[in-house]
Amino acid sequence: MSEVLVRCDGARSNKRPPSKSLPDSLQLSTVGDQPNVRLQIDVFRSKFLRDLPERLDDLIRIAAFVYAADTRVKRGSTKDVFASKWHRSFRMVLPVWDLEFWEASHIQEALVQTLSCLTGDEFIFEFTQRASGKPLQQLLQFKELVDPLPQVDSVILFSGGVDSLAAVVEAVNEGKHPILVSHRAAPVLDTRQRNLVKHIRERFPSWSFPHVSMWVNRAGGTRPGEFTQRSRSFLFTCMGAVTAAQLDLDDVLLCDNGVVSINLPQSKQNVGTFLSRSTHPRYLASVQVLIRDVTGRSGISVRNNLIFKTKREVIEILSTVGHPELLQEAVSCAHVEGKTSLKPHCGVCTQCIDRRFASIASGLVQHDLVSRYEKDIFLDPLQDGEERTHAENYVRFAAELEALESADKFFEEFPELIDCLPTEGDINGFAQCLWDLFKRHQKTVNGVLESQLEQHLTAIRRGVLPTNCLLRIVSSGQHTSDPRMRYVDRLRALLCKSIPTAFQTHSAKNERNVQDIGEAVFQAAQMTLQREAPQIPFAAVTTKPDFSDMPSGGIPLFIEFKHVKDRKRLNAIHTEMTSRVTVYRDQGAWVLFVVYDPNHCVTDDDKFTQAFEAHEGIWVGMAR
């Protein structure tokens, strides 16, 4: 776990330093001549001239500093085999106005619990007193006059995506008067959000849609080092809560469709906060407790009114209100950089995939043109890695849901669902709604796949579509197997074919010679594997695999080469492989043994390999 001391706005710890000094220190500043965190906290204008209470000012600053630290400290790298650095430990030292309030044990407990749930990180807060006097800045900057503010009855957190758009138009269609709150992290996002608000105003002239938009991002320096940004939702939520408190409102909406909010793992490699919890029910319940304490408003609620809607049903809200064309103005892509106004979507991230399926299912393809995607998820070739993995996980997940027979089986397969259930009220009813939600989701996904396969059946039969496009992948059944297992099988076949060929002229001198050939095969196939890494502790000694493949957040694969020269060496190799199985399986890794046996010392391949492959995650390839 990475441990980082974060000092904010020059705050210094009043406590005795820990016995072991923290390896990293991060200085964050929103004030002074050279601030490195841009935090736009300006005064309200027009009729809404209120000072921002110190406690609310503190809340925004805490959220901004947490977000700034989150984006600067990386969650490990590909060398972090067992994701030990995914979880980080932040010791935050920062000044506040209301020191007594923030030092209260129940407030610190609520703050830490909320952030831990959202990010998976560990937080320790040490608060110091800000310099006496009034806060240096006020809260938010309105880009337009605030005459309609007395009519505002709710706060909607507005990202510019389809889900937040649907939440806005549904609210106004029900006669509500929401104020929209956005986080401005980058100019391109700011432009898209403001453009979408303009389109909403044009189509719903009965309400002016006041829009609060606040900059919180890096001021100068290098680009952010960590892009998962799990804490961004906390910043977003705090902005909405502060806006609500200033306007004496209790209704704060932070909306995503239910499938995204629950965010079940579509692959067994993704667990915990490897999956985003930005609108997860557990996070919303936790942050609501904190917000009520900070604002002093016992009735304030942070809710997601789209929790029981699929992406298709969210998009259909736009048709219900009579403006399906707004879909084309909302941008859902997770990849912002490098996108153009003509092609704002990559087409292969999970958000883009979900949107394409939903827009087709809802019959709104004319408002979600495929030409605005860099890749057509159905027909274009998908590169190995994230592109193909995201697509295969998405359709395989729907197939797995289809095979479940009941809500009981659903909860048995995904025990993570227990965290979503409320602690009071109709718990069984909530659970049934979740089951119904995911049943509808799988029917949408599988229905779209079937319609696309039927539509392009002739092209599939003729073999004119790329072999690695989604429709060809599905039609051949490749998506039903774990892509990592396919990768191991492909790697085994490649090595078992290449190694004997390499030694046709000159025999292998030793095992190191075989490893060298293996490395040459990896390089020729453009595979990035590490040699003789990592060091694995076991009992009083350490060991290391010949090669390792270490996907971020995934299951590490260790590769061991064995050279069988004679029967005597075979016995030693069998012992070595047995010990490695014990060591590596204890670390949660998969293992591929490549046994080069040019003299056929192994007389029964099946018997030899089955003894090892009886263990899950162990493969043996015989090369001759």
PDB file of N, CA and C in Angstrom, residues 440-475:
ATOM      1  N   ARG A 440     -33.971  -7.261 -17.159  1.00  0.00           N
ATOM      2  CA  ARG A 440     -34.298  -6.401 -18.299  1.00  0.00           C
ATOM      3  C   ARG A 440     -33.031  -5.998 -19.044  1.00  0.00           C
ATOM      4  N   HIS A 441     -31.956  -5.767 -18.304  1.00  0.00           N
ATOM      5  CA  HIS A 441     -30.689  -5.404 -18.937  1.00  0.00           C
ATOM      6  C   HIS A 441     -30.196  -6.516 -19.858  1.00  0.00           C
ATOM      7  N   GLN A 442     -30.191  -7.748 -19.376  1.00  0.00           N
ATOM      8  CA  GLN A 442     -29.682  -8.837 -20.214  1.00  0.00           C
ATOM      9  C   GLN A 442     -30.579  -9.062 -21.426  1.00  0.00           C
ATOM     10  N   LYS A 443     -31.864  -8.857 -21.275  1.00  0.00           N
ATOM     11  CA  LYS A 443     -32.760  -9.014 -22.428  1.00  0.00           C
ATOM     12  C   LYS A 443     -32.461  -7.949 -23.483  1.00  0.00           C
ATOM     13  N   THR A 444     -32.137  -6.748 -23.030  1.00  0.00           N
ATOM     14  CA  THR A 444     -31.764  -5.692 -23.978  1.00  0.00           C
ATOM     15  C   THR A 444     -30.489  -6.053 -24.720  1.00  0.00           C
ATOM     16  N   VAL A 445     -29.466  -6.436 -23.979  1.00  0.00           N
ATOM     17  CA  VAL A 445     -28.169  -6.740 -24.598  1.00  0.00           C
ATOM     18  C   VAL A 445     -28.275  -7.931 -25.536  1.00  0.00           C
ATOM     19  N   ASN A 446     -28.872  -9.005 -25.071  1.00  0.00           N
ATOM     20  CA  ASN A 446     -28.974 -10.199 -25.903  1.00  0.00           C
ATOM     21  C   ASN A 446     -29.894  -9.970 -27.098  1.00  0.00           C
ATOM     22  N   GLY A 447     -30.946  -9.169 -26.902  1.00  0.00           N
ATOM     23  CA  GLY A 447     -31.837  -8.859 -28.018  1.00  0.00           C
ATOM     24  C   GLY A 447     -31.144  -8.048 -29.104  1.00  0.00           C
ATOM     25  N   VAL A 448     -30.343  -7.070 -28.703  1.00  0.00           N
ATOM     26  CA  VAL A 448     -29.600  -6.264 -29.681  1.00  0.00           C
ATOM     27  C   VAL A 448     -28.589  -7.132 -30.415  1.00  0.00           C
ATOM     28  N   LEU A 449     -27.891  -7.992 -29.688  1.00  0.00           N
ATOM     29  CA  LEU A 449     -26.924  -8.880 -30.335  1.00  0.00           C
ATOM     30  C   LEU A 449     -27.600  -9.748 -31.389  1.00  0.00           C
ATOM     31  N   GLU A 450     -28.739 -10.322 -31.041  1.00  0.00           N
ATOM     32  CA  GLU A 450     -29.444 -11.185 -31.992  1.00  0.00           C
ATOM     33  C   GLU A 450     -29.890 -10.404 -33.225  1.00  0.00           C
ATOM     34  N   SER A 451     -30.370  -9.185 -33.009  1.00  0.00           N
ATOM     35  CA  SER A 451     -30.819  -8.383 -34.160  1.00  0.00           C
ATOM     36  C   SER A 451     -29.650  -7.984 -35.047  1.00  0.00           C
ATOM     37  N   GLN A 452     -28.502  -7.674 -34.441  1.00  0.00           N
ATOM     38  CA  GLN A 452     -27.330  -7.312 -35.230  1.00  0.00           C
ATOM     39  C   GLN A 452     -26.770  -8.517 -35.986  1.00  0.00           C
ATOM     40  N   LEU A 453     -26.781  -9.680 -35.346  1.00  0.00           N
ATOM     41  CA  LEU A 453     -26.323 -10.897 -36.020  1.00  0.00           C
ATOM     42  C   LEU A 453     -27.223 -11.222 -37.210  1.00  0.00           C
ATOM     43  N   GLU A 454     -28.513 -11.063 -37.018  1.00  0.00           N
ATOM     44  CA  GLU A 454     -29.456 -11.319 -38.112  1.00  0.00           C
ATOM     45  C   GLU A 454     -29.277 -10.311 -39.242  1.00  0.00           C
ATOM     46  N   GLN A 455     -29.086  -9.061 -38.881  1.00  0.00           N
ATOM     47  CA  GLN A 455     -28.936  -8.007 -39.882  1.00  0.00           C
ATOM     48  C   GLN A 455     -27.693  -8.221 -40.744  1.00  0.00           C
ATOM     49  N   HIS A 456     -26.632  -8.747 -40.140  1.00  0.00           N
ATOM     50  CA  HIS A 456     -25.362  -8.901 -40.853  1.00  0.00           C
ATOM     51  C   HIS A 456     -25.038 -10.375 -41.117  1.00  0.00           C
ATOM     52  N   LEU A 457     -26.064 -11.203 -41.158  1.00  0.00           N
ATOM     53  CA  LEU A 457     -25.856 -12.634 -41.335  1.00  0.00           C
ATOM     54  C   LEU A 457     -25.126 -12.961 -42.632  1.00  0.00           C
ATOM     55  N   THR A 458     -25.493 -12.294 -43.713  1.00  0.00           N
ATOM     56  CA  THR A 458     -24.850 -12.569 -45.003  1.00  0.00           C
ATOM     57  C   THR A 458     -23.369 -12.235 -44.945  1.00  0.00           C
ATOM     58  N   ALA A 459     -23.018 -11.095 -44.362  1.00  0.00           N
ATOM     59  CA  ALA A 459     -21.615 -10.697 -44.261  1.00  0.00           C
ATOM     60  C   ALA A 459     -20.837 -11.666 -43.385  1.00  0.00           C
ATOM     61  N   ILE A 460     -21.489 -12.180 -42.316  1.00  0.00           N
ATOM     62  CA  ILE A 460     -20.829 -13.162 -41.450  1.00  0.00           C
ATOM     63  C   ILE A 460     -20.596 -14.460 -42.217  1.00  0.00           C
ATOM     64  N   ARG A 461     -21.624 -14.903 -42.954  1.00  0.00           N
ATOM     65  CA  ARG A 461     -21.506 -16.154 -43.716  1.00  0.00           C
ATOM     66  C   ARG A 461     -20.412 -16.055 -44.767  1.00  0.00           C
ATOM     67  N   ARG A 462     -20.324 -14.896 -45.409  1.00  0.00           N
ATOM     68  CA  ARG A 462     -19.319 -14.718 -46.454  1.00  0.00           C
ATOM     69  C   ARG A 462     -17.921 -14.474 -45.899  1.00  0.00           C
ATOM     70  N   GLY A 463     -17.821 -14.216 -44.615  1.00  0.00           N
ATOM     71  CA  GLY A 463     -16.518 -13.984 -44.001  1.00  0.00           C
ATOM     72  C   GLY A 463     -15.900 -12.654 -44.359  1.00  0.00           C
ATOM     73  N   VAL A 464     -16.731 -11.664 -44.689  1.00  0.00           N
ATOM     74  CA  VAL A 464     -16.179 -10.368 -45.092  1.00  0.00           C
ATOM     75  C   VAL A 464     -15.975  -9.431 -43.898  1.00  0.00           C
ATOM     76  N   LEU A 465     -16.543  -9.785 -42.752  1.00  0.00           N
ATOM     77  CA  LEU A 465     -16.314  -8.961 -41.557  1.00  0.00           C
ATOM     78  C   LEU A 465     -14.991  -9.355 -40.911  1.00  0.00           C
ATOM     79  N   PRO A 466     -14.323  -8.424 -40.238  1.00  0.00           N
ATOM     80  CA  PRO A 466     -13.067  -8.764 -39.556  1.00  0.00           C
ATOM     81  C   PRO A 466     -13.276  -9.892 -38.552  1.00  0.00           C
ATOM     82  N   THR A 467     -12.318 -10.787 -38.463  1.00  0.00           N
ATOM     83  CA  THR A 467     -12.459 -11.920 -37.543  1.00  0.00           C
ATOM     84  C   THR A 467     -12.513 -11.483 -36.091  1.00  0.00           C
ATOM     85  N   ASN A 468     -11.966 -10.291 -35.801  1.00  0.00           N
ATOM     86  CA  ASN A 468     -11.961  -9.804 -34.422  1.00  0.00           C
ATOM     87  C   ASN A 468     -12.957  -8.682 -34.184  1.00  0.00           C
ATOM     88  N   CYS A 469     -14.011  -8.598 -35.008  1.00  0.00           N
ATOM     89  CA  CYS A 469     -15.108  -7.682 -34.697  1.00  0.00           C
ATOM     90  C   CYS A 469     -16.071  -8.406 -33.763  1.00  0.00           C
ATOM     91  N   LEU A 470     -16.897  -7.685 -33.048  1.00  0.00           N
ATOM     92  CA  LEU A 470     -17.731  -8.293 -32.015  1.00  0.00           C
ATOM     93  C   LEU A 470     -18.691  -9.333 -32.587  1.00  0.00           C
ATOM     94  N   LEU A 471     -19.278  -9.060 -33.756  1.00  0.00           N
ATOM     95  CA  LEU A 471     -20.234 -10.009 -34.304  1.00  0.00           C
ATOM     96  C   LEU A 471     -19.572 -11.333 -34.675  1.00  0.00           C
ATOM     97  N   ARG A 472     -18.361 -11.291 -35.223  1.00  0.00           N
ATOM     98  CA  ARG A 472     -17.653 -12.530 -35.537  1.00  0.00           C
ATOM     99  C   ARG A 472     -17.225 -13.248 -34.250  1.00  0.00           C
ATOM    100  N   ILE A 473     -16.823 -12.478 -33.265  1.00  0.00           N
ATOM    101  CA  ILE A 473     -16.419 -13.060 -31.977  1.00  0.00           C
ATOM    102  C   ILE A 473     -17.595 -13.807 -31.347  1.00  0.00           C
ATOM    103  N   VAL A 474     -18.778 -13.161 -31.366  1.00  0.00           N
ATOM    104  CA  VAL A 474     -19.956 -13.780 -30.764  1.00  0.00           C
ATOM    105  C   VAL A 474     -20.434 -14.975 -31.586  1.00  0.00           C
ATOM    106  N   SER A 475     -20.462 -14.822 -32.895  1.00  0.00           N
ATOM    107  CA  SER A 475     -20.973 -15.911 -33.745  1.00  0.00           C
ATOM    108  C   SER A 475     -20.105 -17.163 -33.651  1.00  0.00           C
TER     109      SER A 475
END
